[in-house]
Coordinates of C-alpha atoms and ligand atoms in Angstrom, one line a residue:
M1 CA 89.6 130.0 142.3
A2 CA 89.9 133.4 143.8
E3 CA 87.9 135.6 141.3
S4 CA 89.9 138.5 140.5
I5 CA 93.4 136.1 140.5
K6 CA 94.3 134.5 137.4
R7 CA 98.0 134.8 137.1
V8 CA 100.3 134.0 139.7
G9 CA 103.4 135.3 140.0
V10 CA 106.2 133.4 142.5
I11 CA 109.8 134.6 142.9
G12 CA 112.6 132.0 144.6
A13 CA 112.5 128.6 143.2
G14 CA 113.8 127.0 146.8
A15 CA 111.7 125.4 148.9
M16 CA 108.8 127.4 149.5
G17 CA 108.7 129.0 145.9
C18 CA 108.2 125.6 144.9
G19 CA 106.0 124.6 147.2
V20 CA 103.6 127.7 146.5
A21 CA 104.2 127.3 142.4
H22 CA 102.8 123.8 142.8
V23 CA 99.9 124.5 144.9
S24 CA 98.7 127.2 143.0
A25 CA 98.8 125.5 139.6
I26 CA 97.1 122.4 141.1
A27 CA 94.3 124.8 142.1
G28 CA 94.4 125.6 138.5
Y29 CA 96.2 128.8 138.3
D30 CA 98.8 129.9 135.7
V31 CA 102.0 130.4 137.6
H32 CA 105.3 132.1 136.5
L33 CA 108.4 130.8 138.8
I34 CA 111.6 133.3 138.8
D35 CA 114.9 132.8 140.0
I36 CA 118.0 134.4 139.5
G37 CA 119.9 131.3 137.3
K38 CA 118.7 128.9 135.2
Q39 CA 120.4 126.4 137.7
Q40 CA 118.0 127.3 140.4
I41 CA 114.9 127.1 137.9
E42 CA 116.2 123.5 136.9
R43 CA 116.7 122.3 140.2
G44 CA 113.2 124.0 141.2
L45 CA 111.3 122.3 138.7
A46 CA 112.9 119.3 139.3
T47 CA 111.5 119.5 142.8
I48 CA 108.3 120.6 141.5
N49 CA 108.2 117.3 139.0
G50 CA 109.2 115.3 141.8
N51 CA 106.7 116.4 144.5
L52 CA 103.7 116.1 142.1
A53 CA 104.9 112.8 140.8
R54 CA 105.2 111.6 145.0
Q55 CA 101.2 112.7 145.2
V56 CA 100.4 110.3 142.4
T57 CA 102.3 107.4 143.5
S58 CA 100.4 108.1 147.1
G59 CA 97.4 108.8 145.4
K60 CA 96.6 112.1 146.3
L61 CA 96.5 113.1 142.5
S62 CA 95.7 111.7 139.4
D63 CA 98.1 111.6 136.8
D64 CA 96.1 113.9 134.4
D65 CA 95.8 116.7 137.3
R66 CA 99.7 116.2 137.4
K67 CA 100.1 116.7 133.8
K68 CA 97.7 119.5 133.8
A69 CA 99.3 121.7 136.9
L70 CA 102.8 120.9 134.9
K71 CA 101.5 122.8 132.0
L72 CA 100.3 126.0 134.3
I73 CA 103.6 126.4 135.0
T74 CA 106.3 128.5 133.4
A75 CA 109.5 129.5 134.8
S76 CA 112.5 132.4 133.8
T77 CA 115.3 134.1 134.9
D78 CA 113.0 137.8 133.9
L79 CA 110.9 140.0 136.2
Q80 CA 109.5 141.7 133.1
D81 CA 107.5 138.0 133.0
L82 CA 105.6 138.9 135.5
A83 CA 104.0 141.8 133.9
S84 CA 100.7 140.3 133.6
A85 CA 100.6 138.9 137.2
D86 CA 97.7 139.5 139.2
I87 CA 99.3 138.1 142.5
V88 CA 103.0 138.1 143.1
I89 CA 104.6 135.8 146.1
E90 CA 107.9 136.7 146.9
A91 CA 109.8 133.9 148.4
I92 CA 113.5 134.6 147.9
T93 CA 116.0 134.1 150.6
E94 CA 115.5 135.6 154.1
D95 CA 117.7 138.9 153.5
E96 CA 115.6 142.1 154.2
A97 CA 118.3 144.1 152.0
E98 CA 117.7 141.2 149.3
K99 CA 114.3 141.8 149.3
R100 CA 114.3 145.1 149.3
A101 CA 116.4 145.4 146.2
L102 CA 114.0 143.2 144.5
Y103 CA 110.9 145.1 145.1
A104 CA 112.6 148.2 143.7
R105 CA 113.4 146.4 140.3
L106 CA 110.0 144.6 140.3
C107 CA 107.2 147.2 141.4
P108 CA 108.2 149.1 138.3
I109 CA 107.2 146.1 136.0
L110 CA 103.9 145.4 137.7
K111 CA 100.5 146.2 137.3
P112 CA 99.2 149.2 139.3
E113 CA 96.3 147.0 141.2
T114 CA 98.7 143.4 141.6
L115 CA 98.7 142.3 144.6
L116 CA 102.5 141.9 146.4
A117 CA 103.0 139.5 149.3
S118 CA 106.2 138.3 151.0
N119 CA 106.6 134.8 152.5
T120 CA 108.8 136.2 155.1
S121 CA 109.3 134.3 158.0
S122 CA 110.1 137.2 160.6
F123 CA 110.5 140.7 158.8
S124 CA 108.1 143.5 159.4
I125 CA 105.3 143.6 156.5
T126 CA 105.0 147.1 157.7
R127 CA 108.8 147.8 156.7
L128 CA 109.1 145.5 153.8
A129 CA 105.8 147.6 152.5
A130 CA 107.7 150.6 152.7
A131 CA 110.2 149.6 150.0
T132 CA 107.6 149.5 147.4
D133 CA 105.6 151.7 145.7
R134 CA 102.0 150.1 146.9
P135 CA 102.0 149.6 150.6
E136 CA 98.0 149.0 150.8
R137 CA 98.3 146.2 148.4
F138 CA 101.1 145.0 150.2
M139 CA 100.9 142.0 152.9
G140 CA 102.6 138.9 154.4
V141 CA 101.1 135.5 153.3
H142 CA 103.6 133.1 155.0
F143 CA 103.1 129.5 153.8
M144 CA 104.4 126.7 155.9
N145 CA 107.0 124.4 155.0
P146 CA 106.4 121.4 153.2
V147 CA 103.8 123.7 151.9
P148 CA 102.2 120.9 149.8
V149 CA 101.3 119.0 152.9
M150 CA 100.8 122.0 155.5
E151 CA 97.6 123.1 155.7
L152 CA 98.0 126.4 157.2
V153 CA 99.2 129.7 155.9
E154 CA 99.6 132.9 158.2
L155 CA 98.3 136.4 156.7
V156 CA 99.8 139.4 157.9
R157 CA 98.5 142.9 157.3
G158 CA 101.0 145.8 157.7
I159 CA 99.9 149.0 158.8
A160 CA 98.8 150.0 155.4
T161 CA 97.0 146.9 153.9
D162 CA 93.6 147.8 152.9
E163 CA 90.8 145.9 153.4
A164 CA 90.3 144.7 149.7
T165 CA 93.9 143.1 149.4
F166 CA 93.2 141.0 152.5
E167 CA 90.4 140.0 151.5
T168 CA 91.9 138.7 147.9
A169 CA 94.9 137.2 149.5
R170 CA 92.3 135.2 152.3
E171 CA 90.5 134.3 149.2
F172 CA 93.3 133.3 147.0
V173 CA 94.9 131.2 150.2
R174 CA 91.3 129.0 150.8
A175 CA 91.2 128.3 147.1
L176 CA 94.7 126.5 147.7
G177 CA 92.8 124.4 150.0
K178 CA 94.8 126.0 152.8
T179 CA 93.5 127.4 156.3
P180 CA 94.3 131.2 157.0
T181 CA 95.1 132.6 160.0
V182 CA 95.8 136.1 161.1
S183 CA 98.7 137.5 163.0
E184 CA 99.6 140.9 163.9
D185 CA 102.9 142.2 162.7
F186 CA 105.2 141.7 165.7
P187 CA 108.4 140.0 164.9
A188 CA 107.9 136.2 163.5
F189 CA 104.4 136.0 163.5
I190 CA 102.4 133.1 165.7
V191 CA 103.9 130.1 164.4
N192 CA 107.7 131.1 164.4
R193 CA 107.4 133.2 167.5
I194 CA 106.7 129.7 169.3
L195 CA 108.7 127.0 167.0
L196 CA 112.0 128.8 166.7
P197 CA 112.5 129.9 170.4
M198 CA 111.8 125.9 171.0
I199 CA 114.3 124.9 168.2
N200 CA 117.0 127.8 169.6
E201 CA 116.6 126.1 173.1
A202 CA 117.6 122.7 171.6
I203 CA 120.5 124.2 169.8
Y204 CA 121.1 125.3 173.1
V205 CA 120.8 121.8 175.0
L206 CA 123.4 120.7 172.4
Y207 CA 125.6 123.3 173.0
E208 CA 125.9 122.7 176.4
G209 CA 126.3 118.8 176.1
V210 CA 123.0 118.1 177.9
G211 CA 122.7 115.4 175.0
T212 CA 123.6 114.5 171.5
V213 CA 121.7 115.5 168.0
D214 CA 120.3 111.8 168.1
H215 CA 118.8 111.6 171.9
I216 CA 117.1 115.4 171.4
D217 CA 115.6 114.6 168.3
T218 CA 114.8 110.7 169.4
A219 CA 113.9 112.8 172.9
M220 CA 111.1 115.2 171.0
K221 CA 109.8 112.9 168.9
L222 CA 109.5 109.9 171.3
G223 CA 108.7 111.9 174.4
A224 CA 106.4 114.9 172.8
R225 CA 105.3 113.2 169.4
H226 CA 107.1 115.7 167.3
P227 CA 106.8 114.5 163.7
M228 CA 110.5 115.6 162.9
G229 CA 113.2 116.2 165.8
P230 CA 113.8 119.7 166.6
L231 CA 117.2 119.7 164.7
E232 CA 116.1 117.9 162.1
L233 CA 113.6 120.7 161.7
A234 CA 116.0 123.3 161.6
D235 CA 117.9 121.8 158.8
F236 CA 114.5 121.1 156.9
I237 CA 113.8 124.9 157.3
G238 CA 117.3 125.6 157.0
L239 CA 119.7 127.0 159.6
D240 CA 120.0 130.7 158.0
T241 CA 116.3 131.2 158.5
C242 CA 116.5 130.2 161.6
L243 CA 118.7 132.0 162.6
S244 CA 117.4 135.2 161.1
G245 CA 114.0 134.7 162.7
M246 CA 116.3 134.8 166.2
Q247 CA 117.9 137.7 165.5
M248 CA 114.4 139.7 164.6
L249 CA 112.7 137.7 167.7
H250 CA 115.9 139.3 169.5
E251 CA 116.1 142.7 168.0
G252 CA 112.5 143.1 167.5
L253 CA 111.2 142.3 171.4
A254 CA 114.7 143.3 172.7
D255 CA 114.7 140.7 175.3
N256 CA 117.6 138.2 176.1
K257 CA 115.5 135.2 176.0
Y258 CA 115.8 135.1 172.2
R259 CA 119.4 135.7 171.9
P260 CA 120.5 132.9 169.0
C261 CA 122.4 129.9 170.5
P262 CA 126.4 130.7 169.5
L263 CA 126.3 127.3 167.7
L264 CA 123.6 127.9 165.6
V265 CA 125.5 130.8 164.3
K266 CA 129.0 128.9 164.1
Y267 CA 126.7 126.7 161.6
V268 CA 125.3 129.5 159.4
D269 CA 129.1 131.2 159.4
A270 CA 130.0 128.0 158.1
G271 CA 127.8 127.5 155.6
W272 CA 126.5 124.3 157.4
L273 CA 122.7 125.4 156.5
G274 CA 120.8 122.2 156.8
R275 CA 119.3 120.1 154.0
K276 CA 119.4 122.6 151.6
S277 CA 123.6 122.3 151.6
G278 CA 124.2 119.1 152.2
R279 CA 125.2 119.9 155.8
G280 CA 123.7 121.0 159.3
F281 CA 123.0 119.3 162.3
Y282 CA 122.6 116.0 160.0
D283 CA 125.2 115.3 157.4
Y284 CA 122.7 114.9 154.2
R285 CA 125.7 113.6 151.8
G286 CA 125.8 110.1 152.0
E287 CA 123.2 107.6 151.7
D288 CA 121.5 108.2 155.4
P289 CA 121.6 111.5 157.5
V290 CA 124.6 111.3 159.8
P291 CA 124.4 113.2 163.3
T292 CA 127.3 116.0 163.2
R293 CA 127.6 116.0 166.8
Ligands
CAA301 C1 110.2 128.7 159.2 C2 108.5 129.6 159.0 O1 108.6 130.4 158.9 C3 107.5 128.1 158.8 C4 107.6 126.7 159.0 O2 107.2 126.4 158.1 S1 108.0 125.7 160.2 C5 107.9 124.4 159.8 C6 106.6 123.6 159.4 N1 106.8 122.5 159.2 C7 106.8 121.2 159.9 O3 107.1 121.5 161.1 C8 107.3 120.1 159.7 C9 106.9 118.7 160.1 N2 107.3 117.5 160.0 C10 106.0 116.8 159.8 O4 105.0 117.4 159.8 C11 106.5 115.8 158.7 O5 107.9 115.5 159.2 C12 106.5 116.1 157.0 C13 105.3 115.8 156.7 C14 107.4 116.7 156.4 C15 106.8 114.4 156.5 O6 105.7 113.4 157.1 P1 106.7 111.8 156.7 O7 105.5 110.7 157.5 O8 107.6 111.8 158.1 O9 107.2 111.6 155.8 P2 106.1 111.0 154.3 O10 105.1 110.0 154.7 O11 107.4 110.5 153.4 O12 105.8 112.3 154.5 C16 103.8 112.4 154.1 C17 103.9 113.2 153.2 O13 104.4 114.6 153.1 C18 105.1 114.6 151.4 N3 106.8 115.3 151.5 C19 107.0 115.0 152.6 N4 108.7 115.9 152.4 C20 108.1 116.8 151.3 C21 108.7 117.7 150.7 N5 109.6 118.2 151.6 N6 107.9 118.4 149.8 C22 106.8 118.3 149.5 N7 105.9 117.2 150.6 C23 106.3 116.0 151.2 C24 104.8 113.5 151.2 O14 105.1 113.4 149.7 C25 103.8 112.9 151.9 O15 102.7 113.1 151.1 P3 101.7 111.8 150.6 O16 101.0 111.6 151.4 O17 100.5 112.6 149.2 O18 102.7 110.9 149.5
NDP302 N1 112.0 127.1 154.6 C1 111.1 127.4 155.4 O1 110.9 126.3 155.9 C2 110.5 128.1 155.3 C3 110.8 129.3 154.9 N2 109.8 130.5 154.9 C4 110.4 131.9 154.1 O2 110.5 131.7 152.7 C5 111.3 132.3 151.7 C6 112.1 131.0 150.9 O3 112.9 130.2 152.0 P1 113.2 129.3 151.5 O4 112.3 128.8 150.3 O5 113.7 128.3 152.5 O6 114.8 129.8 150.8 P2 115.6 128.8 150.1 O7 117.1 129.6 150.2 O8 115.1 127.1 149.7 O9 115.3 129.6 148.6 C7 115.8 131.0 148.1 C8 115.7 131.0 146.7 O10 115.4 132.3 146.5 C9 116.6 132.8 145.2 N3 116.7 134.3 145.1 C10 117.9 134.6 146.0 N4 117.8 136.2 145.7 C11 117.1 136.3 144.9 C12 116.1 137.2 144.5 N5 117.0 138.5 143.9 N6 115.8 136.8 143.1 C13 115.2 136.1 142.8 N7 115.7 134.6 143.5 C14 116.3 135.2 144.7 C15 117.6 131.8 146.0 O11 118.7 131.4 144.9 P3 120.5 131.1 145.4 O12 120.0 129.6 145.8 O13 121.3 131.0 144.3 O14 120.6 132.1 146.8 C16 116.9 130.4 146.2 O15 116.8 129.7 145.2 C17 112.0 132.9 153.2 O16 112.1 134.3 153.1 C18 112.0 132.4 154.3 O17 112.1 133.2 155.3 C19 108.7 130.8 155.2 C20 108.2 129.3 155.8 C21 109.1 128.4 156.0

């Protein structure tokens, strides 16, 4: 375990927050998970339960360790419950105004020495840090989805992040059994700078009628050995998160090659956000996913 960290706070009980809570508890940390509503908390705890059980079934985790991990996780809707946290990982919706508003409410509650990290996919760490009372103890700790499976975590310093904060975060990530890499604070960092334009291009391929959802995903799975097709992956990440990342690349790098595909914009406008909303490039409401185009 990272020496100076005992209690981990996680805000946002969606795909990423649940994953971070899951791996932190397996590593032996006390974890407190926060979301805005009871329903989100219940859904999140059910996800963690299901994923831990899956690891037991596949022999990756003993049932004893599953029980121990579950005992280490508490959850609530009250930010005050993070008053004793040593590190807080923010994993709420990819919306900069929401994140800034959250930090304004959260910072007065935290201990002055608490490290605050954002799991943002694409926002400027320096700009987010400026919305806190602790820019030197703020940084990007970017986990990959699904967290219990993916080995990588990108570490991103803001302009003010101090070295002790960076080292503590790196030690914490290693204690979770993950491999850290370092990215400079540029829009979408390294993984998403490369991955999101590929996904956006796949959506253009669909939009221009070059191929169907099925043919595009099959082509990339069988032709380029990707574990998921790009449209299936977009649905898995969340189309809102993909769009926000493309917008950050487009605005931040001022280059038209990053223009979000209008079809991606339309799907997000429709509330078709992928797996989490039941519909995206596939419709998940039946037994098997059905392509929507
Ligand atoms: C957007 C960002 O900011 C950054 C990002 O995260 S970009 C997205 C990065 N992620 C990817 O690219 C994922 C690409 N997909 C994959 O690697 C694989 O399809 C996958 C690992 C998700 C599933 O693999 P698979 O072989 O098709 O399925 P499956 O055999 O069922 O699962 C493999 C393991 O993943 C686990 N898993 C699958 N989906 C999971 C989920 N949603 N949550 C937790 N664990 C999951 C399974 O439990 C299984 O673990 P065990 O071996 O311990 O049982
Ligand atoms: N999805 C991915 O593949 C990856 C995402 N990320 C990043 O991680 C973060 C979370 O993403 P993801 O888990 O996919 O998002 P989700 O939409 O799955 O989950 C976000 C959760 O946060 C809740 N929430 C929203 N606002 C607040 C708030 N003010 N306080 C507390 N909880 C709040 C949401 O509630 P409600 O549902 O009611 O809005 C939801 O439960 C984002 O910054 C994203 O960019 C990083 C790597 C990969």
